PDB file of C-alpha atoms in Angstrom:
ATOM      1  CA  MET A   1      -2.925   1.566  42.143  1.00 84.00           C
ATOM      2  CA  ALA A   2       0.499   2.833  41.047  1.00 93.00           C
ATOM      3  CA  SER A   3       0.176   4.391  37.591  1.00 96.00           C
ATOM      4  CA  ARG A   4       1.182   7.596  35.819  1.00 97.00           C
ATOM      5  CA  GLU A   5      -2.145   9.135  36.769  1.00 98.00           C
ATOM      6  CA  THR A   6      -2.031   8.221  40.469  1.00 98.00           C
ATOM      7  CA  ILE A   7       1.646   9.164  40.779  1.00 98.00           C
ATOM      8  CA  ALA A   8       0.986  12.549  39.166  1.00 98.00           C
ATOM      9  CA  SER A   9      -1.933  13.065  41.553  1.00 98.00           C
ATOM     10  CA  ALA A  10       0.278  12.211  44.534  1.00 98.00           C
ATOM     11  CA  TYR A  11       2.892  14.667  43.279  1.00 98.00           C
ATOM     12  CA  GLY A  12       0.287  17.412  43.359  1.00 98.00           C
ATOM     13  CA  VAL A  13      -0.312  16.620  47.036  1.00 98.00           C
ATOM     14  CA  ILE A  14       3.284  16.245  48.246  1.00 98.00           C
ATOM     15  CA  GLY A  15       4.924  18.751  45.896  1.00 98.00           C
ATOM     16  CA  PRO A  16       4.776  21.712  48.308  1.00 98.00           C
ATOM     17  CA  HIS A  17       6.498  19.625  51.012  1.00 98.00           C
ATOM     18  CA  ILE A  18       9.417  18.072  49.106  1.00 98.00           C
ATOM     19  CA  ARG A  19      12.408  19.238  47.121  1.00 98.00           C
ATOM     20  CA  ARG A  20      12.624  18.878  43.368  1.00 98.00           C
ATOM     21  CA  THR A  21      16.079  17.377  43.546  1.00 98.00           C
ATOM     22  CA  PRO A  22      18.600  18.310  40.850  1.00 98.00           C
ATOM     23  CA  VAL A  23      20.357  16.213  38.255  1.00 98.00           C
ATOM     24  CA  VAL A  24      24.006  16.497  37.266  1.00 98.00           C
ATOM     25  CA  ALA A  25      25.445  15.416  33.938  1.00 98.00           C
ATOM     26  CA  ALA A  26      28.779  13.626  33.816  1.00 98.00           C
ATOM     27  CA  ASN A  27      30.841  11.540  31.452  1.00 96.00           C
ATOM     28  CA  GLY A  28      31.991   8.003  32.064  1.00 97.00           C
ATOM     29  CA  ALA A  29      35.535   9.189  31.300  1.00 96.00           C
ATOM     30  CA  ASP A  30      35.386  11.217  34.539  1.00 96.00           C
ATOM     31  CA  PHE A  31      35.522   7.863  36.351  1.00 97.00           C
ATOM     32  CA  GLY A  32      37.933   5.977  34.104  1.00 95.00           C
ATOM     33  CA  LEU A  33      35.090   4.384  32.121  1.00 96.00           C
ATOM     34  CA  ASP A  34      34.149   4.555  28.456  1.00 93.00           C
ATOM     35  CA  PRO A  35      32.952   8.044  27.440  1.00 94.00           C
ATOM     36  CA  ILE A  36      29.228   7.458  27.992  1.00 94.00           C
ATOM     37  CA  ALA A  37      26.628  10.029  29.023  1.00 96.00           C
ATOM     38  CA  LEU A  38      25.688   9.699  32.702  1.00 98.00           C
ATOM     39  CA  THR A  39      22.922  11.599  34.479  1.00 98.00           C
ATOM     40  CA  PHE A  40      22.848  11.454  38.264  1.00 98.00           C
ATOM     41  CA  LYS A  41      19.557  12.145  40.072  1.00 98.00           C
ATOM     42  CA  LEU A  42      20.564  13.511  43.466  1.00 98.00           C
ATOM     43  CA  GLU A  43      17.946  12.299  45.918  1.00 98.00           C
ATOM     44  CA  LEU A  44      20.506  12.602  48.709  1.00 97.00           C
ATOM     45  CA  LEU A  45      19.607  16.328  48.582  1.00 98.00           C
ATOM     46  CA  GLN A  46      15.982  15.564  49.430  1.00 97.00           C
ATOM     47  CA  HIS A  47      14.620  16.686  52.815  1.00 97.00           C
ATOM     48  CA  ALA A  48      15.795  14.200  55.469  1.00 95.00           C
ATOM     49  CA  GLY A  49      18.629  13.109  53.180  1.00 95.00           C
ATOM     50  CA  ALA A  50      16.892  10.500  51.012  1.00 96.00           C
ATOM     51  CA  PHE A  51      14.066   9.746  48.575  1.00 97.00           C
ATOM     52  CA  LYS A  52      12.071   8.206  51.440  1.00 96.00           C
ATOM     53  CA  THR A  53      10.744  11.678  52.293  1.00 98.00           C
ATOM     54  CA  ARG A  54       8.429  11.471  49.283  1.00 98.00           C
ATOM     55  CA  GLY A  55       6.704   8.313  50.480  1.00 98.00           C
ATOM     56  CA  ALA A  56       6.524   9.589  54.041  1.00 97.00           C
ATOM     57  CA  PHE A  57       4.661  12.750  53.045  1.00 98.00           C
ATOM     58  CA  ALA A  58       2.398  10.764  50.718  1.00 98.00           C
ATOM     59  CA  ASN A  59       1.328   8.565  53.639  1.00 98.00           C
ATOM     60  CA  LEU A  60       0.819  11.392  56.107  1.00 98.00           C
ATOM     61  CA  LEU A  61      -1.067  13.598  53.646  1.00 98.00           C
ATOM     62  CA  MET A  62      -3.153  10.999  51.810  1.00 98.00           C
ATOM     63  CA  ARG A  63      -4.288   8.798  54.717  1.00 97.00           C
ATOM     64  CA  ARG A  64      -6.303   9.519  57.854  1.00 97.00           C
ATOM     65  CA  ILE A  65      -4.003   9.928  60.861  1.00 97.00           C
ATOM     66  CA  PRO A  66      -5.396   8.711  64.215  1.00 96.00           C
ATOM     67  CA  ALA A  67      -4.845  10.560  67.465  1.00 94.00           C
ATOM     68  CA  ALA A  68      -2.149   8.018  68.353  1.00 94.00           C
ATOM     69  CA  GLY A  69      -0.107   9.251  65.399  1.00 96.00           C
ATOM     70  CA  VAL A  70       2.074   7.141  63.128  1.00 96.00           C
ATOM     71  CA  VAL A  71       4.599   4.379  63.601  1.00 96.00           C
ATOM     72  CA  ALA A  72       7.349   3.225  61.255  1.00 94.00           C
ATOM     73  CA  ALA A  73       9.953   0.473  61.194  1.00 90.00           C
ATOM     74  CA  SER A  74      13.074   1.226  59.247  1.00 87.00           C
ATOM     75  CA  GLY A  75      16.694   0.426  58.636  1.00 81.00           C
ATOM     76  CA  GLY A  76      17.230   4.159  58.935  1.00 85.00           C
ATOM     77  CA  ASN A  77      16.215   6.447  56.069  1.00 90.00           C
ATOM     78  CA  HIS A  78      12.495   5.665  56.149  1.00 92.00           C
ATOM     79  CA  GLY A  79      12.506   6.374  59.878  1.00 93.00           C
ATOM     80  CA  VAL A  80      14.270   9.688  59.313  1.00 94.00           C
ATOM     81  CA  ALA A  81      11.767  10.594  56.597  1.00 96.00           C
ATOM     82  CA  VAL A  82       8.683   9.725  58.652  1.00 97.00           C
ATOM     83  CA  ALA A  83      10.077  11.575  61.662  1.00 97.00           C
ATOM     84  CA  TYR A  84      10.774  14.627  59.491  1.00 97.00           C
ATOM     85  CA  ALA A  85       7.356  14.611  57.827  1.00 98.00           C
ATOM     86  CA  ALA A  86       5.626  14.115  61.178  1.00 97.00           C
ATOM     87  CA  MET A  87       7.538  17.038  62.665  1.00 97.00           C
ATOM     88  CA  LYS A  88       6.593  19.316  59.770  1.00 98.00           C
ATOM     89  CA  LEU A  89       2.920  18.298  59.879  1.00 97.00           C
ATOM     90  CA  GLY A  90       2.566  18.263  63.662  1.00 97.00           C
ATOM     91  CA  VAL A  91       1.920  14.506  63.907  1.00 96.00           C
ATOM     92  CA  ARG A  92       3.079  12.183  66.693  1.00 96.00           C
ATOM     93  CA  ALA A  93       5.602   9.590  65.481  1.00 96.00           C
ATOM     94  CA  LYS A  94       7.252   6.510  66.963  1.00 96.00           C
ATOM     95  CA  ILE A  95      10.149   4.997  65.016  1.00 95.00           C
ATOM     96  CA  PHE A  96      11.652   1.527  65.427  1.00 94.00           C
ATOM     97  CA  LEU A  97      15.210   0.950  64.181  1.00 92.00           C
ATOM     98  CA  PRO A  98      17.547  -2.055  64.385  1.00 88.00           C
ATOM     99  CA  THR A  99      20.958  -1.793  66.012  1.00 88.00           C
ATOM    100  CA  ILE A 100      22.679  -1.762  62.589  1.00 83.00           C
ATOM    101  CA  SER A 101      21.298   1.729  61.870  1.00 84.00           C
ATOM    102  CA  SER A 102      23.971   4.382  61.484  1.00 83.00           C
ATOM    103  CA  PRO A 103      24.591   7.029  64.144  1.00 85.00           C
ATOM    104  CA  ALA A 104      23.792   9.706  61.550  1.00 84.00           C
ATOM    105  CA  LYS A 105      20.260   8.363  61.038  1.00 88.00           C
ATOM    106  CA  ILE A 106      19.640   7.830  64.748  1.00 91.00           C
ATOM    107  CA  ALA A 107      20.716  11.413  65.447  1.00 90.00           C
ATOM    108  CA  ARG A 108      18.462  12.827  62.705  1.00 91.00           C
ATOM    109  CA  ILE A 109      15.408  10.988  64.033  1.00 94.00           C
ATOM    110  CA  ARG A 110      16.024  12.239  67.542  1.00 93.00           C
ATOM    111  CA  GLY A 111      16.543  15.726  66.181  1.00 94.00           C
ATOM    112  CA  CYS A 112      13.053  15.617  64.659  1.00 95.00           C
ATOM    113  CA  GLY A 113      11.537  14.897  68.059  1.00 94.00           C
ATOM    114  CA  ALA A 114      10.147  11.435  67.293  1.00 94.00           C
ATOM    115  CA  ASP A 115       9.939   8.719  69.941  1.00 94.00           C
ATOM    116  CA  LEU A 116      12.765   6.345  68.979  1.00 94.00           C
ATOM    117  CA  VAL A 117      13.233   2.679  69.857  1.00 94.00           C
ATOM    118  CA  VAL A 118      16.449   0.916  68.791  1.00 92.00           C
ATOM    119  CA  GLU A 119      16.316  -2.862  69.164  1.00 86.00           C
ATOM    120  CA  GLY A 120      16.903  -6.048  67.189  1.00 87.00           C
ATOM    121  CA  GLU A 121      19.641  -6.880  64.727  1.00 83.00           C
ATOM    122  CA  GLY A 122      17.902  -6.108  61.435  1.00 81.00           C
ATOM    123  CA  TYR A 123      14.922  -4.489  59.750  1.00 81.00           C
ATOM    124  CA  ALA A 124      12.725  -7.557  60.264  1.00 82.00           C
ATOM    125  CA  ASP A 125      13.222  -7.259  64.038  1.00 87.00           C
ATOM    126  CA  ALA A 126      12.299  -3.568  64.020  1.00 88.00           C
ATOM    127  CA  LEU A 127       9.220  -4.354  61.935  1.00 87.00           C
ATOM    128  CA  ALA A 128       8.044  -7.009  64.383  1.00 90.00           C
ATOM    129  CA  ALA A 129       8.485  -4.599  67.299  1.00 91.00           C
ATOM    130  CA  SER A 130       6.567  -1.888  65.465  1.00 91.00           C
ATOM    131  CA  GLU A 131       3.691  -4.249  64.716  1.00 90.00           C
ATOM    132  CA  ALA A 132       3.417  -5.103  68.407  1.00 91.00           C
ATOM    133  CA  TRP A 133       3.260  -1.386  69.208  1.00 89.00           C
ATOM    134  CA  ILE A 134       0.529  -0.818  66.613  1.00 90.00           C
ATOM    135  CA  GLY A 135      -1.602  -3.439  68.323  1.00 89.00           C
ATOM    136  CA  GLN A 136      -1.216  -1.637  71.659  1.00 90.00           C
ATOM    137  CA  SER A 137      -1.517   1.963  70.527  1.00 92.00           C
ATOM    138  CA  GLY A 138      -3.758   2.112  67.443  1.00 92.00           C
ATOM    139  CA  ALA A 139      -1.161   4.206  65.625  1.00 94.00           C
ATOM    140  CA  LEU A 140      -1.105   4.203  61.821  1.00 95.00           C
ATOM    141  CA  ALA A 141       1.596   2.027  60.265  1.00 94.00           C
ATOM    142  CA  VAL A 142       3.653   3.774  57.598  1.00 96.00           C
ATOM    143  CA  HIS A 143       5.345   0.899  55.792  1.00 93.00           C
ATOM    144  CA  ALA A 144       8.750   1.525  54.268  1.00 91.00           C
ATOM    145  CA  PHE A 145       7.837  -0.016  50.910  1.00 94.00           C
ATOM    146  CA  ASP A 146       4.757  -2.270  50.888  1.00 94.00           C
ATOM    147  CA  GLN A 147       2.079   0.437  50.961  1.00 95.00           C
ATOM    148  CA  THR A 148       0.296   2.067  48.034  1.00 97.00           C
ATOM    149  CA  GLU A 149       0.980   5.641  49.165  1.00 98.00           C
ATOM    150  CA  THR A 150       4.652   4.801  49.645  1.00 97.00           C
ATOM    151  CA  LEU A 151       4.878   3.533  46.058  1.00 97.00           C
ATOM    152  CA  LEU A 152       3.116   6.638  44.758  1.00 98.00           C
ATOM    153  CA  GLY A 153       5.435   8.964  46.642  1.00 98.00           C
ATOM    154  CA  GLN A 154       8.594   7.212  45.475  1.00 98.00           C
ATOM    155  CA  GLY A 155       7.238   7.123  41.933  1.00 98.00           C
ATOM    156  CA  THR A 156       7.453  10.920  41.833  1.00 98.00           C
ATOM    157  CA  VAL A 157      11.230  10.510  41.459  1.00 98.00           C
ATOM    158  CA  GLY A 158      10.519   9.121  37.999  1.00 98.00           C
ATOM    159  CA  LEU A 159       8.079  11.926  37.191  1.00 98.00           C
ATOM    160  CA  GLU A 160      10.709  14.555  37.995  1.00 98.00           C
ATOM    161  CA  LEU A 161      13.528  12.743  36.261  1.00 98.00           C
ATOM    162  CA  GLU A 162      11.604  12.299  33.034  1.00 98.00           C
ATOM    163  CA  GLU A 163      11.016  16.061  32.945  1.00 98.00           C
ATOM    164  CA  GLN A 164      14.670  16.784  33.746  1.00 98.00           C
ATOM    165  CA  ALA A 165      16.280  14.174  31.493  1.00 98.00           C
ATOM    166  CA  PRO A 166      13.755  13.008  28.874  1.00 98.00           C
ATOM    167  CA  GLU A 167      16.497  11.564  26.683  1.00 97.00           C
ATOM    168  CA  LEU A 168      17.458   8.693  29.025  1.00 98.00           C
ATOM    169  CA  ASP A 169      17.603   5.162  27.643  1.00 98.00           C
ATOM    170  CA  THR A 170      18.253   3.380  30.937  1.00 98.00           C
ATOM    171  CA  LEU A 171      17.885   4.102  34.643  1.00 98.00           C
ATOM    172  CA  LEU A 172      19.789   2.246  37.370  1.00 98.00           C
ATOM    173  CA  VAL A 173      17.892   2.104  40.674  1.00 98.00           C
ATOM    174  CA  PRO A 174      19.040   0.686  44.029  1.00 97.00           C
ATOM    175  CA  VAL A 175      16.718  -1.922  45.517  1.00 96.00           C
ATOM    176  CA  GLY A 176      15.865  -2.771  49.101  1.00 92.00           C
ATOM    177  CA  GLY A 177      12.208  -3.510  49.691  1.00 92.00           C
ATOM    178  CA  GLY A 178      11.368  -2.277  46.217  1.00 96.00           C
ATOM    179  CA  GLY A 179       9.201   0.767  46.892  1.00 96.00           C
ATOM    180  CA  LEU A 180      11.516   3.047  44.931  1.00 97.00           C
ATOM    181  CA  ILE A 181      12.027   0.875  41.868  1.00 98.00           C
ATOM    182  CA  GLY A 182       8.364  -0.169  41.937  1.00 98.00           C
ATOM    183  CA  GLY A 183       7.143   3.424  41.914  1.00 98.00           C
ATOM    184  CA  ILE A 184       9.635   4.510  39.250  1.00 98.00           C
ATOM    185  CA  ALA A 185       8.890   1.501  37.034  1.00 98.00           C
ATOM    186  CA  ALA A 186       5.157   2.211  37.335  1.00 98.00           C
ATOM    187  CA  TRP A 187       5.779   5.792  36.198  1.00 98.00           C
ATOM    188  CA  TYR A 188       7.884   4.893  33.158  1.00 98.00           C
ATOM    189  CA  GLY A 189       5.751   1.880  32.245  1.00 97.00           C
ATOM    190  CA  GLY A 190       8.401   0.318  30.016  1.00 96.00           C
ATOM    191  CA  ARG A 191       9.270   3.482  28.069  1.00 97.00           C
ATOM    192  CA  ILE A 192      12.896   3.228  29.216  1.00 98.00           C
ATOM    193  CA  LYS A 193      14.933   0.315  30.542  1.00 98.00           C
ATOM    194  CA  ILE A 194      14.812   0.050  34.343  1.00 98.00           C
ATOM    195  CA  VAL A 195      17.647  -1.930  35.933  1.00 98.00           C
ATOM    196  CA  GLY A 196      17.667  -2.768  39.632  1.00 98.00           C
ATOM    197  CA  VAL A 197      20.917  -2.882  41.598  1.00 98.00           C
ATOM    198  CA  GLU A 198      21.331  -4.865  44.809  1.00 96.00           C
ATOM    199  CA  PRO A 199      24.264  -5.878  47.016  1.00 95.00           C
ATOM    200  CA  GLU A 200      25.287  -9.503  46.636  1.00 95.00           C
ATOM    201  CA  ALA A 201      24.777  -9.777  50.391  1.00 93.00           C
ATOM    202  CA  SER A 202      21.067  -8.847  50.170  1.00 93.00           C
ATOM    203  CA  PRO A 203      19.604  -9.954  46.796  1.00 95.00           C
ATOM    204  CA  THR A 204      15.906  -9.502  47.585  1.00 95.00           C
ATOM    205  CA  LEU A 205      14.476  -8.662  44.146  1.00 96.00           C
ATOM    206  CA  HIS A 206      16.971 -10.899  42.364  1.00 96.00           C
ATOM    207  CA  ARG A 207      15.725 -13.876  44.384  1.00 96.00           C
ATOM    208  CA  ALA A 208      12.073 -12.905  43.970  1.00 96.00           C
ATOM    209  CA  LEU A 209      12.276 -12.651  40.186  1.00 97.00           C
ATOM    210  CA  ALA A 210      14.021 -16.013  40.016  1.00 96.00           C
ATOM    211  CA  ALA A 211      11.372 -17.613  42.240  1.00 97.00           C
ATOM    212  CA  GLY A 212       8.411 -15.902  40.605  1.00 97.00           C
ATOM    213  CA  GLU A 213       7.270 -14.448  43.927  1.00 96.00           C
ATOM    214  CA  PRO A 214       8.696 -12.530  46.916  1.00 95.00           C
ATOM    215  CA  VAL A 215      10.885 -14.874  48.978  1.00 95.00           C
ATOM    216  CA  ASN A 216      13.274 -14.439  51.866  1.00 92.00           C
ATOM    217  CA  ALA A 217      16.881 -13.605  51.015  1.00 90.00           C
ATOM    218  CA  GLU A 218      20.027 -12.838  52.955  1.00 85.00           C
ATOM    219  CA  ALA A 219      20.074  -9.474  54.701  1.00 82.00           C
ATOM    220  CA  GLY A 220      23.656  -8.383  55.220  1.00 84.00           C
ATOM    221  CA  GLY A 221      26.510  -6.380  53.798  1.00 86.00           C
ATOM    222  CA  ILE A 222      27.708  -2.809  53.901  1.00 83.00           C
ATOM    223  CA  ALA A 223      24.325  -1.401  52.845  1.00 75.00           C
ATOM    224  CA  ALA A 224      22.234  -3.590  55.166  1.00 67.00           C
ATOM    225  CA  GLU A 225      20.654  -0.651  56.968  1.00 68.00           C
ATOM    226  CA  SER A 226      19.019   0.570  53.756  1.00 66.00           C
ATOM    227  CA  LEU A 227      18.973  -2.297  51.243  1.00 67.00           C
ATOM    228  CA  ALA A 228      18.314  -5.461  53.285  1.00 66.00           C
ATOM    229  CA  PRO A 229      14.682  -6.022  54.323  1.00 78.00           C
ATOM    230  CA  ARG A 230      14.836  -9.828  53.638  1.00 82.00           C
ATOM    231  CA  ARG A 231      12.116  -9.727  50.963  1.00 90.00           C
ATOM    232  CA  VAL A 232      10.568  -7.273  48.532  1.00 95.00           C
ATOM    233  CA  GLY A 233       7.018  -6.005  48.882  1.00 95.00           C
ATOM    234  CA  THR A 234       4.044  -7.785  47.393  1.00 96.00           C
ATOM    235  CA  LEU A 235       2.630  -4.581  45.885  1.00 97.00           C
ATOM    236  CA  MET A 236       5.719  -3.747  43.859  1.00 97.00           C
ATOM    237  CA  PHE A 237       6.508  -7.255  42.672  1.00 97.00           C
ATOM    238  CA  PRO A 238       4.032  -7.448  39.743  1.00 97.00           C
ATOM    239  CA  ILE A 239       5.300  -4.060  38.584  1.00 97.00           C
ATOM    240  CA  ALA A 240       8.883  -5.343  38.678  1.00 97.00           C
ATOM    241  CA  GLN A 241       7.929  -8.457  36.747  1.00 98.00           C
ATOM    242  CA  ARG A 242       6.471  -6.290  33.981  1.00 97.00           C
ATOM    243  CA  HIS A 243       8.803  -3.339  33.868  1.00 98.00           C
ATOM    244  CA  VAL A 244      12.198  -4.108  35.483  1.00 98.00           C
ATOM    245  CA  GLU A 245      14.518  -5.371  32.764  1.00 97.00           C
ATOM    246  CA  ARG A 246      16.872  -7.149  35.189  1.00 97.00           C
ATOM    247  CA  VAL A 247      18.685  -6.907  38.511  1.00 98.00           C
ATOM    248  CA  VAL A 248      22.451  -6.490  38.794  1.00 98.00           C
ATOM    249  CA  LEU A 249      24.293  -7.623  41.919  1.00 98.00           C
ATOM    250  CA  VAL A 250      27.324  -5.709  43.236  1.00 97.00           C
ATOM    251  CA  THR A 251      29.902  -6.426  45.912  1.00 97.00           C
ATOM    252  CA  ASP A 252      30.444  -4.442  49.083  1.00 96.00           C
ATOM    253  CA  GLU A 253      33.853  -3.417  47.766  1.00 97.00           C
ATOM    254  CA  ALA A 254      32.264  -2.083  44.577  1.00 97.00           C
ATOM    255  CA  ILE A 255      29.896   0.021  46.691  1.00 97.00           C
ATOM    256  CA  ARG A 256      32.820   1.425  48.677  1.00 96.00           C
ATOM    257  CA  GLN A 257      34.647   2.294  45.455  1.00 97.00           C
ATOM    258  CA  ALA A 258      31.514   3.982  44.114  1.00 97.00           C
ATOM    259  CA  GLN A 259      31.266   6.109  47.261  1.00 96.00           C
ATOM    260  CA  LYS A 260      34.898   7.171  46.848  1.00 96.00           C
ATOM    261  CA  ALA A 261      34.491   7.885  43.119  1.00 97.00           C
ATOM    262  CA  LEU A 262      31.369  10.012  43.612  1.00 97.00           C
ATOM    263  CA  TRP A 263      33.228  12.083  46.183  1.00 96.00           C
ATOM    264  CA  SER A 264      36.438  12.349  44.164  1.00 95.00           C
ATOM    265  CA  ALA A 265      34.856  13.306  40.831  1.00 97.00           C
ATOM    266  CA  LEU A 266      31.643  15.095  41.805  1.00 97.00           C
ATOM    267  CA  ARG A 267      31.981  15.932  45.503  1.00 96.00           C
ATOM    268  CA  ILE A 268      28.849  13.885  46.211  1.00 96.00           C
ATOM    269  CA  VAL A 269      28.728  12.222  49.639  1.00 96.00           C
ATOM    270  CA  ALA A 270      26.546   9.128  49.290  1.00 96.00           C
ATOM    271  CA  GLU A 271      25.795   6.515  51.913  1.00 93.00           C
ATOM    272  CA  PRO A 272      26.446   2.893  50.868  1.00 94.00           C
ATOM    273  CA  GLY A 273      22.883   2.251  49.717  1.00 94.00           C
ATOM    274  CA  GLY A 274      22.886   5.583  47.918  1.00 95.00           C
ATOM    275  CA  ALA A 275      25.991   4.633  45.921  1.00 97.00           C
ATOM    276  CA  ALA A 276      24.860   1.102  45.002  1.00 97.00           C
ATOM    277  CA  ALA A 277      23.376   1.987  41.616  1.00 98.00           C
ATOM    278  CA  PHE A 278      26.577   3.685  40.486  1.00 98.00           C
ATOM    279  CA  ALA A 279      28.585   0.720  41.758  1.00 98.00           C
ATOM    280  CA  ALA A 280      27.006  -1.355  38.972  1.00 98.00           C
ATOM    281  CA  VAL A 281      28.448   0.989  36.334  1.00 98.00           C
ATOM    282  CA  LEU A 282      31.802   1.581  38.005  1.00 98.00           C
ATOM    283  CA  SER A 283      32.447  -2.145  38.557  1.00 98.00           C
ATOM    284  CA  ARG A 284      31.213  -2.911  35.031  1.00 97.00           C
ATOM    285  CA  ARG A 285      28.558  -5.288  36.299  1.00 97.00           C
ATOM    286  CA  TYR A 286      26.352  -3.138  34.079  1.00 98.00           C
ATOM    287  CA  ARG A 287      28.018  -2.340  30.747  1.00 96.00           C
ATOM    288  CA  PRO A 288      26.227   0.353  28.719  1.00 96.00           C
ATOM    289  CA  ARG A 289      26.235  -0.085  24.969  1.00 94.00           C
ATOM    290  CA  PRO A 290      27.932   2.632  22.887  1.00 93.00           C
ATOM    291  CA  GLY A 291      25.828   5.775  22.864  1.00 94.00           C
ATOM    292  CA  GLU A 292      23.511   4.585  25.644  1.00 97.00           C
ATOM    293  CA  ARG A 293      22.293   7.419  27.879  1.00 98.00           C
ATOM    294  CA  VAL A 294      22.284   6.142  31.432  1.00 98.00           C
ATOM    295  CA  GLY A 295      20.606   7.592  34.490  1.00 98.00           C
ATOM    296  CA  VAL A 296      21.913   6.737  37.950  1.00 98.00           C
ATOM    297  CA  LEU A 297      19.880   7.327  41.091  1.00 98.00           C
ATOM    298  CA  VAL A 298      21.897   8.457  44.114  1.00 98.00           C
ATOM    299  CA  SER A 299      19.237   7.666  46.655  1.00 96.00           C
ATOM    300  CA  GLY A 300      20.585   8.840  50.013  1.00 95.00           C
ATOM    301  CA  GLY A 301      23.344  10.666  51.874  1.00 93.00           C
ATOM    302  CA  ASN A 302      22.789  10.007  55.564  1.00 88.00           C
ATOM    303  CA  THR A 303      26.328   9.104  56.534  1.00 86.00           C
ATOM    304  CA  VAL A 304      29.054  10.131  58.936  1.00 80.00           C
ATOM    305  CA  ALA A 305      31.681   9.727  56.195  1.00 81.00           C
ATOM    306  CA  VAL A 306      32.414  13.468  56.329  1.00 78.00           C
ATOM    307  CA  ASP A 307      33.235  14.882  59.752  1.00 75.00           C
ATOM    308  CA  PHE A 308      34.063  18.597  59.674  1.00 77.00           C
ATOM    309  CA  ASP A 309      34.857  18.599  63.399  1.00 77.00           C
ATOM    310  CA  ARG A 310      37.602  16.000  63.015  1.00 70.00           C
TER     311      ARG A 310
END
């Protein structure tokens, strides 16, 4: 299913439709840390503002789309990505979001012309509403993380990063439903250390690894719209068991500090979920060994944190 070969094949399909996002090198001393080598992969510069665009195009290009179009449930970024991909490919799209979704993501979905429904408190509520709509309409479900094509699309982040920074020892990846870390871990296949990062308020993969299977977890905190689906996907979980070294939990305050530090030192505007991986380094929940070359995935930037009209 998700392997180097299938991810590379998916990249050949979606490559013309996505951005090859850049990396930026920094030093831990720039942030008041030990002088370690840091490499940031800037997926916030992807079309639609997040890595989710890769999985969205993989689904729309690699699966048969019915006349009813596609439907997606999302905390925000997946909905933006599916709406964007559907707009570019001329496909009908209906997106279900919970009320916790940020105004920036709601506005981007509407700007893409998708039919938008905002209801329910969390992702699980939006998912249930979308499933009811699928039964009525016959539209194709584009799952945010528990779908093979989604895993393949997100795995192309690893393909690019290995070409851009082949010297990495470790990569820190934010975790929600697990499509991103599952795809990346499948690409690397244990050749580097993959560390998941989750908010303490939504420890989905942490709980699953402890239980030996996907289980429900809390779904709250500052990054709830992007990193709180209640449980990880069944497709990614065996990959995580094999190839994710561990999961680090970070506080909401650490995520806020990471957002501020990325802006102050690098002028990167990350949403809370997008800054979670760096929060593990900045808060020292993850402590690199001397000489360790660490990659940090900045996964999204759909935020109203910067307001040029203010």
